[in-house]
PDB file of C-alpha atoms in Angstrom:
ATOM      1  CA  GLU A   1      40.758 -28.718  -9.252  1.00  0.00           C
ATOM      2  CA  ILE A   2      39.147 -30.054 -12.424  1.00  0.00           C
ATOM      3  CA  ALA A   3      39.820 -26.765 -14.221  1.00  0.00           C
ATOM      4  CA  ASP A   4      43.456 -26.933 -13.099  1.00  0.00           C
ATOM      5  CA  ALA A   5      43.782 -30.535 -14.303  1.00  0.00           C
ATOM      6  CA  PHE A   6      42.643 -29.538 -17.794  1.00  0.00           C
ATOM      7  CA  GLY A   7      44.926 -26.502 -17.880  1.00  0.00           C
ATOM      8  CA  VAL A   8      41.985 -24.106 -17.920  1.00  0.00           C
ATOM      9  CA  MET A   9      43.475 -22.012 -15.127  1.00  0.00           C
ATOM     10  CA  THR A  10      47.006 -21.881 -16.557  1.00  0.00           C
ATOM     11  CA  PRO A  11      48.382 -18.537 -15.403  1.00  0.00           C
ATOM     12  CA  ILE A  12      49.794 -15.916 -17.725  1.00  0.00           C
ATOM     13  CA  ARG A  13      53.584 -16.123 -17.473  1.00  0.00           C
ATOM     14  CA  PRO A  14      55.231 -13.038 -15.943  1.00  0.00           C
ATOM     15  CA  GLY A  15      56.779 -10.922 -18.685  1.00  0.00           C
ATOM     16  CA  GLU A  16      54.688 -12.554 -21.419  1.00  0.00           C
ATOM     17  CA  VAL A  17      53.489  -9.989 -23.976  1.00  0.00           C
ATOM     18  CA  PHE A  18      50.774 -10.675 -26.548  1.00  0.00           C
ATOM     19  CA  ASP A  19      50.239  -8.694 -29.716  1.00  0.00           C
ATOM     20  CA  VAL A  20      46.455  -8.806 -29.224  1.00  0.00           C
ATOM     21  CA  ALA A  21      44.345  -9.558 -26.152  1.00  0.00           C
ATOM     22  CA  VAL A  22      40.633 -10.085 -26.722  1.00  0.00           C
ATOM     23  CA  VAL A  23      38.323  -9.757 -23.736  1.00  0.00           C
ATOM     24  CA  GLY A  24      35.273 -11.910 -24.452  1.00  0.00           C
ATOM     25  CA  ALA A  25      34.783 -15.126 -26.424  1.00  0.00           C
ATOM     26  CA  GLY A  26      31.434 -14.453 -28.065  1.00  0.00           C
ATOM     27  CA  PRO A  27      31.163 -14.264 -31.854  1.00  0.00           C
ATOM     28  CA  ALA A  28      32.779 -10.818 -32.056  1.00  0.00           C
ATOM     29  CA  GLY A  29      35.697 -11.772 -29.809  1.00  0.00           C
ATOM     30  CA  LEU A  30      36.249 -15.078 -31.590  1.00  0.00           C
ATOM     31  CA  ALA A  31      36.099 -13.369 -35.005  1.00  0.00           C
ATOM     32  CA  ALA A  32      38.714 -10.863 -33.800  1.00  0.00           C
ATOM     33  CA  ALA A  33      40.902 -13.729 -32.567  1.00  0.00           C
ATOM     34  CA  VAL A  34      40.623 -15.579 -35.890  1.00  0.00           C
ATOM     35  CA  GLY A  35      41.533 -12.424 -37.787  1.00  0.00           C
ATOM     36  CA  ALA A  36      44.492 -11.529 -35.572  1.00  0.00           C
ATOM     37  CA  SER A  37      45.967 -14.980 -35.171  1.00  0.00           C
ATOM     38  CA  SER A  38      45.538 -15.821 -38.874  1.00  0.00           C
ATOM     39  CA  GLU A  39      47.781 -12.845 -39.618  1.00  0.00           C
ATOM     40  CA  GLY A  40      50.470 -14.218 -37.328  1.00  0.00           C
ATOM     41  CA  LEU A  41      49.761 -11.969 -34.355  1.00  0.00           C
ATOM     42  CA  ARG A  42      50.293 -13.548 -30.947  1.00  0.00           C
ATOM     43  CA  THR A  43      46.696 -13.553 -29.669  1.00  0.00           C
ATOM     44  CA  VAL A  44      45.044 -14.407 -26.358  1.00  0.00           C
ATOM     45  CA  VAL A  45      41.329 -14.555 -25.565  1.00  0.00           C
ATOM     46  CA  LEU A  46      40.157 -13.988 -22.005  1.00  0.00           C
ATOM     47  CA  GLU A  47      36.729 -15.415 -21.109  1.00  0.00           C
ATOM     48  CA  HIS A  48      35.122 -15.587 -17.672  1.00  0.00           C
ATOM     49  CA  GLU A  49      32.158 -17.786 -18.587  1.00  0.00           C
ATOM     50  CA  ALA A  50      31.643 -19.969 -21.674  1.00  0.00           C
ATOM     51  CA  VAL A  51      32.877 -19.698 -25.233  1.00  0.00           C
ATOM     52  CA  GLY A  52      30.121 -18.384 -27.480  1.00  0.00           C
ATOM     53  CA  GLY A  53      28.713 -15.865 -25.051  1.00  0.00           C
ATOM     54  CA  GLN A  54      25.010 -15.144 -25.246  1.00  0.00           C
ATOM     55  CA  ALA A  55      24.925 -16.322 -28.870  1.00  0.00           C
ATOM     56  CA  GLY A  56      26.198 -19.736 -27.767  1.00  0.00           C
ATOM     57  CA  THR A  57      22.859 -20.436 -26.094  1.00  0.00           C
ATOM     58  CA  SER A  58      20.815 -19.595 -29.198  1.00  0.00           C
ATOM     59  CA  SER A  59      19.185 -22.561 -30.875  1.00  0.00           C
ATOM     60  CA  MET A  60      19.303 -20.910 -34.310  1.00  0.00           C
ATOM     61  CA  ILE A  61      21.199 -17.884 -35.607  1.00  0.00           C
ATOM     62  CA  ARG A  62      20.203 -16.712 -39.044  1.00  0.00           C
ATOM     63  CA  ASN A  63      21.804 -13.285 -39.230  1.00  0.00           C
ATOM     64  CA  TYR A  64      25.487 -14.224 -39.014  1.00  0.00           C
ATOM     65  CA  PRO A  65      27.430 -13.769 -42.266  1.00  0.00           C
ATOM     66  CA  GLY A  66      27.982 -16.980 -44.192  1.00  0.00           C
ATOM     67  CA  PHE A  67      25.093 -18.952 -42.699  1.00  0.00           C
ATOM     68  CA  SER A  68      22.026 -17.974 -44.700  1.00  0.00           C
ATOM     69  CA  GLN A  69      20.190 -21.147 -43.631  1.00  0.00           C
ATOM     70  CA  GLY A  70      21.136 -20.595 -40.005  1.00  0.00           C
ATOM     71  CA  ILE A  71      23.408 -22.327 -37.515  1.00  0.00           C
ATOM     72  CA  SER A  72      23.031 -23.122 -33.840  1.00  0.00           C
ATOM     73  CA  GLY A  73      24.871 -20.754 -31.544  1.00  0.00           C
ATOM     74  CA  ALA A  74      26.759 -23.636 -29.936  1.00  0.00           C
ATOM     75  CA  THR A  75      27.954 -24.929 -33.313  1.00  0.00           C
ATOM     76  CA  LEU A  76      28.950 -21.450 -34.472  1.00  0.00           C
ATOM     77  CA  ALA A  77      30.914 -20.864 -31.273  1.00  0.00           C
ATOM     78  CA  GLN A  78      32.634 -24.247 -31.448  1.00  0.00           C
ATOM     79  CA  GLU A  79      33.646 -23.753 -35.089  1.00  0.00           C
ATOM     80  CA  MET A  80      34.964 -20.249 -34.396  1.00  0.00           C
ATOM     81  CA  TRP A  81      36.871 -21.441 -31.311  1.00  0.00           C
ATOM     82  CA  GLN A  82      38.402 -24.306 -33.317  1.00  0.00           C
ATOM     83  CA  GLN A  83      39.460 -21.953 -36.102  1.00  0.00           C
ATOM     84  CA  ALA A  84      41.051 -19.471 -33.689  1.00  0.00           C
ATOM     85  CA  TRP A  85      42.808 -22.286 -31.807  1.00  0.00           C
ATOM     86  CA  THR A  86      44.096 -23.768 -35.088  1.00  0.00           C
ATOM     87  CA  PHE A  87      45.680 -20.413 -35.949  1.00  0.00           C
ATOM     88  CA  GLY A  88      47.422 -20.391 -32.562  1.00  0.00           C
ATOM     89  CA  THR A  89      45.170 -18.313 -30.337  1.00  0.00           C
ATOM     90  CA  THR A  90      45.760 -18.853 -26.627  1.00  0.00           C
ATOM     91  CA  PHE A  91      42.639 -19.094 -24.450  1.00  0.00           C
ATOM     92  CA  ARG A  92      42.433 -18.233 -20.760  1.00  0.00           C
ATOM     93  CA  TYR A  93      39.170 -19.031 -18.984  1.00  0.00           C
ATOM     94  CA  MET A  94      37.497 -18.531 -15.627  1.00  0.00           C
ATOM     95  CA  ARG A  95      38.826 -15.043 -14.955  1.00  0.00           C
ATOM     96  CA  GLN A  96      37.734 -11.492 -15.586  1.00  0.00           C
ATOM     97  CA  ALA A  97      39.521  -8.318 -16.521  1.00  0.00           C
ATOM     98  CA  GLN A  98      39.232  -5.992 -13.547  1.00  0.00           C
ATOM     99  CA  ASP A  99      41.405  -3.066 -14.510  1.00  0.00           C
ATOM    100  CA  LEU A 100      43.016  -1.673 -17.653  1.00  0.00           C
ATOM    101  CA  SER A 101      46.096   0.521 -17.642  1.00  0.00           C
ATOM    102  CA  SER A 102      48.876   1.459 -20.038  1.00  0.00           C
ATOM    103  CA  GLN A 103      52.593   1.773 -19.512  1.00  0.00           C
ATOM    104  CA  ASP A 104      55.518   1.996 -21.936  1.00  0.00           C
ATOM    105  CA  GLY A 105      53.265   1.614 -24.989  1.00  0.00           C
ATOM    106  CA  ARG A 106      51.686  -1.589 -23.704  1.00  0.00           C
ATOM    107  CA  TYR A 107      48.370  -2.290 -22.053  1.00  0.00           C
ATOM    108  CA  ARG A 108      47.947  -4.235 -18.858  1.00  0.00           C
ATOM    109  CA  LEU A 109      44.820  -6.036 -17.765  1.00  0.00           C
ATOM    110  CA  ARG A 110      44.659  -6.889 -14.081  1.00  0.00           C
ATOM    111  CA  LEU A 111      42.792 -10.176 -13.797  1.00  0.00           C
ATOM    112  CA  SER A 112      40.437 -11.560 -11.173  1.00  0.00           C
ATOM    113  CA  ASP A 113      42.917 -14.356 -10.339  1.00  0.00           C
ATOM    114  CA  GLY A 114      45.577 -11.766  -9.427  1.00  0.00           C
ATOM    115  CA  GLY A 115      47.477 -12.174 -12.688  1.00  0.00           C
ATOM    116  CA  VAL A 116      48.365  -9.473 -15.173  1.00  0.00           C
ATOM    117  CA  LEU A 117      47.982  -9.826 -18.923  1.00  0.00           C
ATOM    118  CA  THR A 118      50.141  -7.538 -21.080  1.00  0.00           C
ATOM    119  CA  ALA A 119      49.407  -6.789 -24.740  1.00  0.00           C
ATOM    120  CA  ARG A 120      50.154  -4.251 -27.427  1.00  0.00           C
ATOM    121  CA  THR A 121      46.453  -4.083 -28.390  1.00  0.00           C
ATOM    122  CA  ILE A 122      43.302  -4.802 -26.390  1.00  0.00           C
ATOM    123  CA  ILE A 123      39.973  -5.615 -28.041  1.00  0.00           C
ATOM    124  CA  ILE A 124      37.013  -5.431 -25.688  1.00  0.00           C
ATOM    125  CA  ALA A 125      34.234  -7.691 -26.981  1.00  0.00           C
ATOM    126  CA  THR A 126      32.260  -8.324 -23.821  1.00  0.00           C
ATOM    127  CA  GLY A 127      28.915  -8.555 -25.587  1.00  0.00           C
ATOM    128  CA  ALA A 128      25.595  -8.401 -23.835  1.00  0.00           C
ATOM    129  CA  THR A 129      23.995  -9.960 -20.806  1.00  0.00           C
ATOM    130  CA  TYR A 130      20.369 -10.787 -20.212  1.00  0.00           C
ATOM    131  CA  GLN A 131      18.409  -8.329 -18.136  1.00  0.00           C
ATOM    132  CA  ARG A 132      17.397 -10.047 -14.905  1.00  0.00           C
ATOM    133  CA  LEU A 133      13.935  -9.732 -13.421  1.00  0.00           C
ATOM    134  CA  GLY A 134      15.207  -8.862  -9.955  1.00  0.00           C
ATOM    135  CA  ILE A 135      13.079 -11.432  -8.124  1.00  0.00           C
ATOM    136  CA  PRO A 136      15.306 -12.832  -5.345  1.00  0.00           C
ATOM    137  CA  HIS A 137      14.113 -16.457  -5.227  1.00  0.00           C
ATOM    138  CA  LEU A 138      14.008 -16.687  -9.026  1.00  0.00           C
ATOM    139  CA  GLU A 139      17.794 -16.454  -9.304  1.00  0.00           C
ATOM    140  CA  ASP A 140      18.162 -19.583  -7.136  1.00  0.00           C
ATOM    141  CA  LEU A 141      16.193 -21.514  -9.756  1.00  0.00           C
ATOM    142  CA  GLN A 142      18.271 -20.452 -12.761  1.00  0.00           C
ATOM    143  CA  GLY A 143      19.000 -23.515 -14.896  1.00  0.00           C
ATOM    144  CA  ARG A 144      16.394 -25.531 -12.984  1.00  0.00           C
ATOM    145  CA  GLY A 145      13.245 -24.330 -14.677  1.00  0.00           C
ATOM    146  CA  VAL A 146      14.172 -20.643 -14.913  1.00  0.00           C
ATOM    147  CA  PHE A 147      16.165 -19.763 -18.003  1.00  0.00           C
ATOM    148  CA  TYR A 148      17.555 -16.635 -19.550  1.00  0.00           C
ATOM    149  CA  GLY A 149      17.732 -17.268 -23.276  1.00  0.00           C
ATOM    150  CA  ALA A 150      16.690 -20.908 -23.050  1.00  0.00           C
ATOM    151  CA  ALA A 151      17.825 -23.172 -25.860  1.00  0.00           C
ATOM    152  CA  ALA A 152      15.357 -25.236 -27.873  1.00  0.00           C
ATOM    153  CA  SER A 153      16.669 -28.316 -26.063  1.00  0.00           C
ATOM    154  CA  GLU A 154      14.840 -27.148 -22.924  1.00  0.00           C
ATOM    155  CA  ALA A 155      11.415 -27.342 -24.612  1.00  0.00           C
ATOM    156  CA  PRO A 156      10.816 -31.126 -24.194  1.00  0.00           C
ATOM    157  CA  ALA A 157      11.326 -30.856 -20.427  1.00  0.00           C
ATOM    158  CA  MET A 158       8.523 -28.267 -20.293  1.00  0.00           C
ATOM    159  CA  ARG A 159       5.969 -30.410 -22.167  1.00  0.00           C
ATOM    160  CA  GLY A 160       2.659 -30.453 -20.290  1.00  0.00           C
ATOM    161  CA  ARG A 161       3.718 -27.738 -17.845  1.00  0.00           C
ATOM    162  CA  ASN A 162       2.723 -24.134 -17.477  1.00  0.00           C
ATOM    163  CA  VAL A 163       5.390 -21.935 -19.080  1.00  0.00           C
ATOM    164  CA  PHE A 164       5.740 -18.195 -18.570  1.00  0.00           C
ATOM    165  CA  VAL A 165       7.827 -15.988 -20.829  1.00  0.00           C
ATOM    166  CA  ALA A 166       9.025 -12.544 -19.757  1.00  0.00           C
ATOM    167  CA  GLY A 167      10.460 -10.473 -22.587  1.00  0.00           C
ATOM    168  CA  GLY A 168      11.435 -12.301 -25.728  1.00  0.00           C
ATOM    169  CA  GLY A 169      10.778  -9.274 -27.898  1.00  0.00           C
ATOM    170  CA  ASN A 170      13.342 -10.424 -30.460  1.00  0.00           C
ATOM    171  CA  SER A 171      12.101 -14.019 -30.684  1.00  0.00           C
TER     172      SER A 171
END
């Protein structure tokens, strides 16, 4: 109901055709949306979770072009979203692409809410997901002491506690 009140779940209008549909709102998807919409192409971004993707949870990104001193993933995602939105990109949240087909030179994405999104071009920028450990009771604790890609803001809450890290080979 809250999502509906904010227009987050606004359906795609029947017969509506976009020039570009981007599946995924991580840095790659947002960059594609900025590029397309800045050139005047009617662009929509479809995201089933949060803008920024996995990068949005990073406390510091130093390998993204233009930010040699680094930028937080959340800030990067917010700035990219704002830029895409300013150029006219439409965003549709809380739904997933479930099927892709083509007909009459257009592509159709069947969505998890039962809607259909039609576009002349589809860019799939679904990014990466964290590999889960596969421990049943651990999943119930996600966000409550168990984190996948925890942000630096979680560190103070762990002060004085035993902390275990699995993976983290790139950190």
